[in-house]
Short mmCIF file of C-alpha atoms and ligand atoms in Angstrom, two decimals:
data_model
loop_
_atom_site.label_atom_id
_atom_site.label_comp_id
_atom_site.label_asym_id
_atom_site.label_seq_id
_atom_site.Cartn_x
_atom_site.Cartn_y
_atom_site.Cartn_z
CA MET A 29 17.18 19.03 -15.79
CA SER A 30 17.76 16.53 -18.60
CA THR A 31 14.88 15.18 -20.70
CA TRP A 32 12.86 12.42 -19.10
CA THR A 33 11.98 9.23 -20.99
CA PRO A 34 10.61 5.95 -19.62
CA SER A 35 14.19 4.61 -19.85
CA SER A 36 16.18 7.68 -18.71
CA TRP A 37 16.56 6.02 -15.25
CA SER A 38 18.98 3.51 -16.79
CA SER A 39 21.79 6.09 -17.03
CA LYS A 40 21.65 6.78 -13.26
CA PRO A 41 23.18 4.83 -10.40
CA ILE A 42 20.71 2.22 -9.21
CA ALA A 43 20.23 0.95 -5.66
CA GLN A 44 19.13 -2.65 -5.09
CA PRO A 45 20.12 -3.80 -8.60
CA VAL A 46 19.19 -7.25 -9.93
CA GLU A 47 21.73 -8.89 -12.24
CA TYR A 48 20.21 -11.16 -14.87
CA PRO A 49 22.55 -13.80 -16.30
CA ASP A 50 21.01 -13.57 -19.79
CA GLN A 51 20.32 -10.00 -20.99
CA GLU A 52 18.74 -11.14 -24.27
CA HIS A 53 16.27 -13.30 -22.44
CA LEU A 54 15.37 -10.31 -20.21
CA ASN A 55 14.90 -8.07 -23.27
CA SER A 56 12.59 -10.53 -25.00
CA VAL A 57 10.43 -10.84 -21.86
CA LEU A 58 10.28 -7.05 -21.48
CA ALA A 59 9.28 -6.66 -25.15
CA LYS A 60 6.38 -9.05 -24.53
CA ILE A 61 5.27 -7.20 -21.35
CA ASN A 62 5.46 -3.94 -23.27
CA ILE A 63 2.71 -5.02 -25.68
CA LEU A 64 0.41 -6.59 -23.10
CA PRO A 65 -2.62 -4.43 -22.20
CA PRO A 66 -2.55 -1.97 -19.29
CA LEU A 67 -3.73 -3.36 -15.95
CA VAL A 68 -5.18 0.00 -14.89
CA THR A 69 -6.29 3.01 -16.93
CA PRO A 70 -5.28 6.69 -16.99
CA ALA A 71 -8.84 7.69 -15.99
CA GLU A 72 -8.58 5.55 -12.84
CA ILE A 73 -5.14 6.97 -12.06
CA GLU A 74 -6.39 10.56 -12.45
CA ARG A 75 -9.34 9.76 -10.20
CA LEU A 76 -6.97 8.62 -7.47
CA ARG A 77 -4.96 11.84 -7.85
CA HIS A 78 -8.16 13.77 -7.19
CA GLN A 79 -8.95 11.70 -4.14
CA LEU A 80 -5.45 12.12 -2.75
CA ALA A 81 -5.79 15.86 -3.21
CA ALA A 82 -8.87 15.56 -0.95
CA VAL A 83 -6.71 13.70 1.60
CA GLN A 84 -4.24 16.61 1.45
CA ARG A 85 -7.09 19.01 2.23
CA ASN A 86 -8.04 16.83 5.25
CA GLU A 87 -11.34 15.92 3.59
CA ALA A 88 -10.61 12.19 3.38
CA PHE A 89 -8.46 9.57 5.07
CA LEU A 90 -6.05 7.27 3.25
CA LEU A 91 -5.84 3.60 4.11
CA HIS A 92 -2.85 1.97 2.41
CA ALA A 93 -2.64 -1.68 3.39
CA GLY A 94 -1.90 -5.27 2.47
CA ASP A 95 0.91 -7.78 2.55
CA CYS A 96 4.56 -6.88 2.85
CA ALA A 97 5.00 -9.02 -0.25
CA GLU A 98 2.54 -11.07 -2.26
CA SER A 99 3.55 -14.50 -3.50
CA PHE A 100 2.38 -16.27 -6.65
CA ASP A 101 1.19 -19.23 -4.56
CA ALA A 102 -0.98 -16.96 -2.41
CA CYS A 103 -2.90 -15.73 -5.48
CA THR A 104 -6.09 -17.59 -4.53
CA GLN A 105 -9.79 -16.78 -4.24
CA GLU A 106 -9.68 -17.10 -0.42
CA ASN A 107 -6.66 -14.88 0.06
CA ILE A 108 -7.85 -12.13 -2.24
CA SER A 109 -11.34 -11.96 -0.79
CA ALA A 110 -9.93 -12.06 2.76
CA LYS A 111 -7.66 -9.10 2.03
CA ILE A 112 -10.35 -7.05 0.35
CA GLY A 113 -12.78 -7.94 3.16
CA LEU A 114 -10.38 -6.70 5.82
CA ILE A 115 -9.64 -3.48 3.95
CA LEU A 116 -13.38 -2.85 3.60
CA SER A 117 -14.05 -3.65 7.28
CA PHE A 118 -11.21 -1.36 8.37
CA SER A 119 -12.48 1.46 6.20
CA LEU A 120 -16.06 0.99 7.37
CA ILE A 121 -14.95 1.50 10.99
CA LEU A 122 -13.18 4.71 9.97
CA ILE A 123 -16.05 6.01 7.88
CA TRP A 124 -18.53 5.29 10.65
CA GLY A 125 -16.41 6.46 13.56
CA ALA A 126 -14.45 9.34 12.07
CA HIS A 127 -17.11 10.52 9.58
CA LEU A 128 -14.48 10.81 6.89
CA PRO A 129 -14.52 9.23 3.44
CA VAL A 130 -11.74 6.66 3.10
CA VAL A 131 -9.47 6.30 0.07
CA ARG A 132 -8.45 2.64 -0.11
CA ILE A 133 -5.20 1.61 -1.72
CA GLY A 134 -4.19 -2.05 -1.45
CA ARG A 135 -0.62 -3.31 -1.44
CA ILE A 136 -1.94 -5.82 -3.92
CA ALA A 137 -1.93 -7.03 -7.55
CA GLY A 138 1.78 -6.40 -8.13
CA GLN A 139 3.54 -6.15 -4.73
CA TYR A 140 6.09 -8.88 -5.45
CA ALA A 141 9.58 -7.32 -5.35
CA LYS A 142 11.44 -6.77 -2.06
CA PRO A 143 14.43 -4.60 -1.20
CA ARG A 144 17.03 -6.31 0.99
CA SER A 145 19.59 -5.00 3.46
CA LYS A 146 22.21 -7.39 2.01
CA PRO A 147 22.49 -8.96 -1.48
CA THR A 148 23.41 -12.40 -0.10
CA GLU A 149 22.72 -14.59 2.91
CA THR A 150 24.32 -17.73 4.37
CA ILE A 151 22.21 -20.88 4.35
CA GLY A 152 23.64 -24.17 5.60
CA GLY A 153 27.14 -22.68 5.53
CA GLU A 154 26.78 -21.55 1.91
CA GLN A 155 26.51 -18.01 0.55
CA VAL A 156 23.46 -17.65 -1.70
CA LEU A 157 21.76 -14.65 -3.30
CA ASN A 158 19.01 -13.23 -1.13
CA PHE A 159 15.38 -13.86 -2.02
CA ARG A 160 14.21 -10.70 -3.83
CA GLY A 161 10.52 -11.49 -4.26
CA ASP A 162 8.54 -13.84 -6.51
CA ASN A 163 9.01 -11.63 -9.57
CA VAL A 164 12.81 -12.03 -9.32
CA ASN A 165 13.83 -15.39 -7.86
CA GLY A 166 12.55 -18.23 -5.65
CA LEU A 167 12.36 -18.56 -1.88
CA ASP A 168 13.98 -21.98 -2.25
CA PRO A 169 17.75 -21.48 -1.76
CA ASN A 170 18.34 -23.55 -4.93
CA ASP A 171 16.27 -21.16 -7.02
CA ARG A 172 17.94 -17.84 -6.31
CA THR A 173 19.22 -16.97 -9.82
CA PRO A 174 17.07 -14.08 -11.16
CA ASP A 175 14.77 -15.39 -13.91
CA PRO A 176 13.15 -12.84 -16.30
CA GLU A 177 10.18 -15.18 -16.89
CA ARG A 178 9.14 -14.28 -13.33
CA LEU A 179 8.42 -10.71 -14.49
CA LEU A 180 5.95 -12.04 -17.03
CA SER A 181 4.46 -14.28 -14.38
CA ALA A 182 4.13 -11.22 -12.11
CA TYR A 183 2.13 -9.47 -14.85
CA PHE A 184 -0.28 -12.42 -15.15
CA HIS A 185 -0.65 -12.90 -11.39
CA SER A 186 -1.34 -9.17 -11.05
CA ALA A 187 -3.90 -9.40 -13.85
CA ALA A 188 -5.61 -12.42 -12.24
CA THR A 189 -5.69 -10.70 -8.83
CA LEU A 190 -7.04 -7.45 -10.23
CA ASN A 191 -9.61 -9.26 -12.33
CA TYR A 192 -10.96 -11.03 -9.27
CA ILE A 193 -11.00 -7.79 -7.23
CA ARG A 194 -12.95 -6.05 -9.99
CA GLY A 195 -15.34 -9.04 -10.11
CA LEU A 196 -15.86 -9.06 -6.34
CA LEU A 197 -16.52 -5.36 -6.15
CA THR A 198 -18.99 -5.32 -9.03
CA SER A 199 -20.88 -8.31 -7.60
CA GLY A 200 -21.99 -6.74 -4.36
CA PHE A 201 -19.10 -7.94 -2.14
CA ALA A 202 -18.55 -4.39 -0.93
CA SER A 203 -22.22 -3.76 -0.36
CA LEU A 204 -22.65 -2.07 2.98
CA HIS A 205 -25.84 -4.12 3.35
CA HIS A 206 -23.77 -7.29 3.78
CA PRO A 207 -20.66 -6.38 5.79
CA ARG A 208 -20.73 -9.82 7.41
CA ASP A 209 -19.63 -11.34 4.10
CA TRP A 210 -16.21 -9.88 4.89
CA SER A 211 -15.55 -12.86 7.14
CA LEU A 212 -16.15 -11.40 10.58
CA SER A 213 -17.51 -14.82 11.57
CA HIS A 214 -13.89 -15.80 12.28
CA VAL A 215 -13.23 -13.03 14.77
CA ARG A 216 -12.84 -14.61 18.20
CA SER A 217 -12.46 -11.53 20.38
CA PRO A 218 -15.92 -10.90 21.89
CA SER A 219 -15.19 -7.19 22.39
CA ILE A 220 -14.20 -6.61 18.74
CA ARG A 221 -17.20 -8.61 17.55
CA ARG A 222 -19.49 -6.53 19.75
CA LYS A 223 -17.99 -3.22 18.59
CA PHE A 224 -18.10 -4.16 14.91
CA GLU A 225 -21.62 -5.56 15.22
CA SER A 226 -22.84 -2.37 16.82
CA ILE A 227 -21.48 -0.46 13.83
CA THR A 228 -23.08 -2.79 11.30
CA GLU A 229 -26.39 -2.78 13.19
CA GLY A 230 -26.32 1.01 13.37
CA LEU A 231 -25.49 1.03 9.70
CA ALA A 232 -28.31 -1.34 8.81
CA ASP A 233 -30.76 0.96 10.64
CA ALA A 234 -29.30 3.99 8.87
CA LEU A 235 -29.55 2.25 5.50
CA ASP A 236 -33.19 1.32 6.15
CA PHE A 237 -33.88 4.89 7.19
CA SER A 238 -32.14 6.33 4.15
CA ARG A 239 -34.03 3.98 1.88
CA THR A 240 -37.24 5.17 3.54
CA ILE A 241 -36.42 8.80 2.93
CA GLY A 242 -35.11 8.03 -0.56
CA SER A 243 -31.44 8.91 -0.17
CA ASP A 244 -28.57 6.49 -0.62
CA LEU A 245 -26.34 6.44 2.41
CA GLY A 246 -24.49 3.41 1.08
CA ARG A 247 -23.00 5.59 -1.63
CA GLU A 248 -22.09 8.26 0.90
CA CYS A 249 -20.40 5.69 3.09
CA SER A 250 -18.18 4.55 0.29
CA TYR A 251 -15.98 7.21 -1.24
CA GLU A 252 -18.57 8.61 -3.61
CA ARG A 253 -18.71 12.28 -2.77
CA GLY A 254 -16.70 13.14 -5.85
CA GLY A 255 -19.56 11.70 -7.89
CA GLY A 256 -19.60 8.81 -10.32
CA ARG A 257 -19.24 5.10 -9.71
CA GLY A 258 -16.24 3.68 -7.95
CA VAL A 259 -13.17 2.75 -9.93
CA LEU A 260 -13.52 -0.96 -9.35
CA GLY A 261 -17.30 -1.10 -9.21
CA GLN A 262 -19.49 -0.05 -6.31
CA VAL A 263 -16.68 1.32 -4.17
CA ASP A 264 -13.35 2.77 -5.10
CA PHE A 265 -10.42 0.51 -4.59
CA PHE A 266 -6.94 1.22 -5.91
CA THR A 267 -3.82 -0.91 -6.28
CA SER A 268 -0.20 -0.17 -5.46
CA HIS A 269 3.26 -1.66 -5.17
CA GLU A 270 6.83 -0.55 -4.56
CA ALA A 271 8.24 0.30 -8.01
CA LEU A 272 11.52 -1.48 -7.42
CA MET A 273 12.02 -3.43 -10.64
CA LEU A 274 12.39 -0.52 -13.05
CA ASP A 275 12.70 -2.74 -16.15
CA TYR A 276 9.17 -3.97 -15.48
CA GLU A 277 7.83 -0.51 -14.58
CA GLN A 278 9.29 0.90 -17.79
CA ALA A 279 7.67 -1.85 -19.87
CA MET A 280 4.30 -0.99 -18.28
CA THR A 281 4.70 2.76 -18.85
CA ARG A 282 2.58 4.05 -21.73
CA LYS A 283 1.87 7.42 -23.29
CA PHE A 284 -1.72 8.71 -23.25
CA PRO A 285 -3.31 12.12 -23.93
CA LEU A 286 -3.78 14.06 -20.70
CA THR A 287 -7.41 14.79 -19.91
CA GLY A 288 -9.12 17.53 -17.93
CA GLU A 289 -10.13 21.12 -18.48
CA ASP A 290 -6.91 22.44 -17.02
CA VAL A 291 -4.82 20.69 -19.69
CA ARG A 292 -4.01 23.53 -22.12
CA PRO A 293 -2.62 23.05 -24.73
CA PRO A 294 -3.50 19.37 -25.25
CA SER A 295 -0.53 17.25 -24.27
CA ASP A 296 0.49 13.70 -23.46
CA GLY A 297 1.46 12.09 -20.19
CA PHE A 298 3.26 8.88 -19.28
CA TYR A 299 1.27 6.56 -17.06
CA ASN A 300 2.57 3.53 -15.25
CA THR A 301 -0.31 1.19 -16.11
CA SER A 302 0.71 -1.61 -13.74
CA ALA A 303 -0.88 0.02 -10.65
CA HIS A 304 -2.72 3.19 -9.70
CA PHE A 305 -0.18 4.21 -7.04
CA LEU A 306 3.55 3.46 -6.90
CA TRP A 307 5.91 4.13 -4.06
CA VAL A 308 9.66 4.51 -3.79
CA GLY A 309 11.19 2.67 -0.84
CA ASP A 310 13.40 4.00 1.94
CA ARG A 311 16.41 2.22 0.40
CA THR A 312 15.94 3.48 -3.17
CA ARG A 313 14.91 7.14 -2.80
CA GLN A 314 18.33 8.74 -3.53
CA VAL A 315 17.72 12.14 -5.18
CA ASP A 316 20.20 11.42 -8.00
CA GLY A 317 19.39 7.73 -8.30
CA ALA A 318 17.58 5.66 -10.93
CA HIS A 319 14.34 5.18 -9.01
CA VAL A 320 13.72 8.88 -8.39
CA GLU A 321 14.55 9.59 -12.05
CA TYR A 322 11.86 7.09 -13.10
CA PHE A 323 9.30 8.49 -10.63
CA ARG A 324 9.70 12.09 -11.73
CA GLY A 325 8.26 11.40 -15.18
CA ILE A 326 5.09 9.43 -14.50
CA ARG A 327 1.63 10.93 -13.99
CA ASN A 328 0.60 8.45 -11.27
CA PRO A 329 0.28 9.66 -7.71
CA ILE A 330 3.38 8.46 -5.87
CA GLY A 331 4.46 7.63 -2.34
CA ILE A 332 7.87 8.32 -0.84
CA LYS A 333 8.98 6.32 2.19
CA VAL A 334 10.51 8.72 4.71
CA GLY A 335 12.79 7.18 7.35
CA PRO A 336 15.24 8.54 9.96
CA SER A 337 18.14 8.69 7.47
CA LEU A 338 16.43 11.28 5.24
CA GLY A 339 17.69 14.83 5.84
CA CYS A 340 15.27 17.77 5.78
CA GLU A 341 17.00 19.46 2.86
CA GLU A 342 17.17 16.17 0.96
CA LEU A 343 13.43 15.73 1.47
CA THR A 344 12.57 19.10 -0.05
CA ARG A 345 15.00 18.51 -2.93
CA LEU A 346 13.22 15.21 -3.59
CA LEU A 347 9.87 17.00 -3.67
CA ASP A 348 11.24 19.62 -6.08
CA VAL A 349 12.41 16.81 -8.39
CA VAL A 350 9.25 14.69 -8.40
CA ASN A 351 6.70 17.51 -8.19
CA PRO A 352 8.27 20.72 -9.57
CA ASP A 353 4.87 22.33 -10.24
CA LYS A 354 3.62 21.52 -6.74
CA GLU A 355 0.56 19.73 -8.09
CA PRO A 356 -2.01 18.61 -5.50
CA GLY A 357 -2.61 14.87 -5.13
CA ARG A 358 0.73 13.89 -6.61
CA VAL A 359 2.89 13.12 -3.53
CA THR A 360 2.16 11.13 -0.40
CA LEU A 361 4.87 10.99 2.26
CA ILE A 362 4.83 7.70 4.13
CA THR A 363 6.79 8.20 7.36
CA ARG A 364 8.35 5.16 9.06
CA TYR A 365 10.79 6.19 11.77
CA GLY A 366 10.08 3.78 14.64
CA ALA A 367 8.25 4.64 17.85
CA THR A 368 11.42 5.77 19.63
CA LYS A 369 12.64 7.96 16.75
CA VAL A 370 9.52 9.65 15.44
CA ARG A 371 9.89 12.64 17.77
CA ASP A 372 13.49 13.20 16.63
CA HIS A 373 12.64 13.43 12.93
CA LEU A 374 8.99 14.14 12.16
CA PRO A 375 8.83 17.76 13.46
CA GLY A 376 11.83 18.78 11.29
CA HIS A 377 10.40 17.04 8.23
CA ILE A 378 7.00 18.71 8.70
CA GLN A 379 8.62 22.12 9.12
CA ALA A 380 10.79 21.67 6.00
CA VAL A 381 7.85 20.58 3.85
CA THR A 382 5.59 23.34 5.17
CA SER A 383 8.14 26.05 4.39
CA SER A 384 8.78 24.58 0.92
CA GLY A 385 5.10 25.08 0.05
CA HIS A 386 4.81 21.54 -1.34
CA PRO A 387 1.34 20.00 -1.03
CA VAL A 388 1.67 16.49 0.45
CA ALA A 389 -0.42 13.92 2.26
CA TRP A 390 1.30 12.71 5.45
CA ILE A 391 0.75 9.03 6.11
CA CYS A 392 2.10 7.06 9.06
CA ASP A 393 3.62 3.61 8.44
CA PRO A 394 4.05 2.39 12.02
CA MET A 395 5.34 -1.02 10.85
CA HIS A 396 8.74 -0.66 9.20
CA GLY A 397 10.58 1.20 11.97
CA ASN A 398 9.34 -1.21 14.62
CA THR A 399 10.49 -4.65 13.52
CA VAL A 400 12.22 -6.70 16.24
CA THR A 401 13.45 -10.27 16.58
CA SER A 402 11.73 -12.56 19.10
CA ALA A 403 13.66 -14.78 21.52
CA SER A 404 13.05 -17.69 19.14
CA GLY A 405 14.50 -15.71 16.21
CA LEU A 406 11.25 -14.71 14.43
CA LYS A 407 10.86 -11.23 12.97
CA THR A 408 7.94 -9.64 14.77
CA ARG A 409 6.31 -6.34 15.72
CA ASN A 410 4.63 -5.35 18.93
CA PHE A 411 1.08 -4.00 18.73
CA GLY A 412 1.76 -1.52 21.55
CA THR A 413 4.80 -0.09 19.74
CA ILE A 414 2.87 0.21 16.48
CA ILE A 415 0.13 2.17 18.26
CA ARG A 416 2.74 4.34 20.02
CA GLU A 417 4.26 5.48 16.73
CA LEU A 418 0.80 6.10 15.30
CA ILE A 419 -0.35 8.17 18.29
CA SER A 420 2.97 10.09 18.38
CA CYS A 421 2.50 10.94 14.72
CA THR A 422 -0.98 12.35 15.29
CA THR A 423 0.23 14.37 18.30
CA ILE A 424 3.29 15.75 16.52
CA HIS A 425 1.25 16.72 13.47
CA SER A 426 -1.18 18.66 15.68
CA GLU A 427 1.70 20.36 17.50
CA CYS A 428 3.22 21.40 14.16
CA GLY A 429 -0.04 22.71 12.70
CA SER A 430 -0.21 19.77 10.31
CA ARG A 431 -2.48 16.74 10.18
CA LEU A 432 -2.03 13.02 9.72
CA GLY A 433 -3.84 12.01 6.53
CA GLY A 434 -3.80 8.24 6.82
CA VAL A 435 -2.02 5.02 7.66
CA SER A 436 0.07 2.48 5.79
CA LEU A 437 -0.18 -0.98 7.32
CA GLU A 438 0.93 -4.53 6.69
CA PHE A 439 -1.98 -6.79 7.56
CA THR A 440 -3.71 -9.87 6.30
CA GLY A 441 -7.30 -11.09 6.60
CA GLU A 442 -6.22 -14.73 6.06
CA PHE A 443 -7.65 -17.51 8.23
CA ASN A 444 -6.78 -21.19 8.09
CA GLU A 445 -9.37 -23.93 7.61
CA ALA A 446 -9.99 -24.13 11.34
CA GLY A 447 -10.75 -20.37 11.39
CA PHE A 448 -7.52 -19.22 13.05
CA SER A 449 -5.72 -16.08 11.92
CA VAL A 450 -1.95 -15.67 11.52
CA THR A 451 0.27 -15.11 14.57
CA GLU A 452 3.03 -12.78 13.40
CA CYS A 453 2.69 -9.62 15.53
CA LEU A 454 2.57 -9.54 19.34
CA GLY A 455 -0.24 -8.11 21.50
CA GLY A 456 -3.50 -6.49 20.48
CA SER A 457 -6.83 -7.27 22.15
CA MET A 458 -6.10 -10.98 21.57
CA GLU A 459 -2.87 -10.47 23.62
CA LEU A 460 -0.75 -12.60 21.33
CA SER A 461 2.34 -13.72 23.26
CA GLU A 462 5.85 -14.66 22.16
CA ASP A 463 5.28 -18.38 22.64
CA GLN A 464 2.25 -18.19 20.29
CA LEU A 465 4.19 -16.63 17.40
CA GLU A 466 5.22 -19.97 15.94
CA LEU A 467 1.67 -21.32 15.80
CA ARG A 468 0.72 -19.75 12.48
CA TYR A 469 3.60 -17.63 11.28
CA HIS A 470 3.01 -17.62 7.50
CA SER A 471 4.70 -14.44 6.27
CA PHE A 472 7.79 -15.06 4.15
CA CYS A 473 8.62 -11.38 4.49
CA ASP A 474 7.66 -8.88 7.21
CA PRO A 475 5.25 -9.80 10.06
CA ARG A 476 1.66 -8.68 9.45
CA LEU A 477 -1.17 -7.72 11.79
CA ASN A 478 -3.94 -10.32 11.68
CA PHE A 479 -7.65 -9.60 11.21
CA GLU A 480 -8.39 -8.86 14.88
CA GLN A 481 -5.24 -6.81 15.43
CA ALA A 482 -6.00 -4.78 12.29
CA LEU A 483 -9.52 -4.03 13.52
CA ASP A 484 -8.04 -3.00 16.90
CA VAL A 485 -5.98 -0.41 15.00
CA ALA A 486 -9.06 0.72 13.06
CA PHE A 487 -11.01 1.39 16.29
CA ILE A 488 -8.11 3.31 17.83
CA VAL A 489 -7.62 5.46 14.71
CA SER A 490 -11.33 6.04 14.30
CA ASN A 491 -11.64 7.14 17.95
CA TYR A 492 -8.75 9.54 17.50
CA PHE A 493 -10.30 11.18 14.44
CA LYS A 494 -13.70 11.43 16.10
CA GLU A 495 -12.26 13.99 18.52
C1 LIG B 25 7.82 -2.00 2.66
O1 LIG B 25 6.94 -1.12 2.62
O2 LIG B 25 7.56 -3.22 2.60
C2 LIG B 25 9.23 -1.59 2.85
C3 LIG B 25 10.24 -2.38 2.54
O3 LIG B 25 9.34 -0.36 3.39
P1 LIG B 25 10.58 0.64 3.55
O4 LIG B 25 11.06 0.95 2.17
O5 LIG B 25 9.94 1.80 4.24
O6 LIG B 25 11.61 -0.07 4.40
MN1 LIG B 26 7.47 -4.73 4.60
#
């Protein structure tokens, strides 16, 4: 295979390309991004690799969650704390119910770019470029020309988001003594409130007891078994995004000495310092394409979206390319077939990976294969279908002698001033109906589970893993 460099992707065919009208302008912005400080550090990235290796050994559960796409306007105190609060609440239910440590990776602090099924769309009878995410162009149909300054803005919005997350987590926000700070007061469903309160009450008793006997259960309940303080303070929390805009990813890729006793002789590694975890999307994972070329050279743990169009042989070839030494913790496969297709594809994929000997974590994304259009024309997802794909995944893994290692979800903890959550997905314990979808449909991308619906999923998953 030819030599990898941070820019070797540029000689390969690229899917989902973005054409900038002014190349010099793009280059000057990229040069600026290239000298800005890393957003995350190699030590944090290596720590996540270790934790994902634990997920592969079935010793921990991975929760990958957040918005489909972040927007610059949504970079606010309320939104960030609501997202982190929901991720913490979700993981607390899993830790408590399933007795497994949870590795938390947010789709946050950089999840701006979006792949599209078509490059253009028709608005008011006119053909315009599609919206490609806030780091490329604007949602406003008059603002669709890609602007390189948006990449720089993405860096600063990511930095502001990450800074606030680090601040929250080092200021006691994640303390298991105060889980109510995570905004449960807004949850209207009496049954979810009761279930969550029984966990937090049980937890409070356990914390009092552990304080009495001098141990620290709070640390056990967060992912602390590997020792040391969490990456972003008291608990570990990692960031991720789809590495779609390779110009930006390249500018954030830096060389650092590799650490660890197993590194002999001393050598260097290239780290993408814009996020701890990067994934390659279902539309950009061509084995000979630019995105896979970029992914094969970075040290970060990576995700690969696996949909129905991926052949078994292609999947193992991909694994050979991105992880030739079969290193643990490096690859997470995020399956997203759709509830009606999972049985047709997952068993073959599991069998192919098992016989290849590649270590992977299998994660179920029950969102992206289950998007439908409502009668009124809104993109939505049905809670029941989401759960069906999730349950099928767990069953099929057991049948194939494998195990589901986690979930990848699109959800939001946002509430409006009156305390109401978004209405983008149907069903759940709140039984959201089609005629309610329009009430608070805020997503400008894919429909997200709201706070209550997300906690419904957490209880179902945690019950499953209890068994
Ligand atoms: C996504 O995760 O938002 C996404 C676009 O997924 P996929 O590449 O699996 O379609
Ligand atoms: Mn999405």
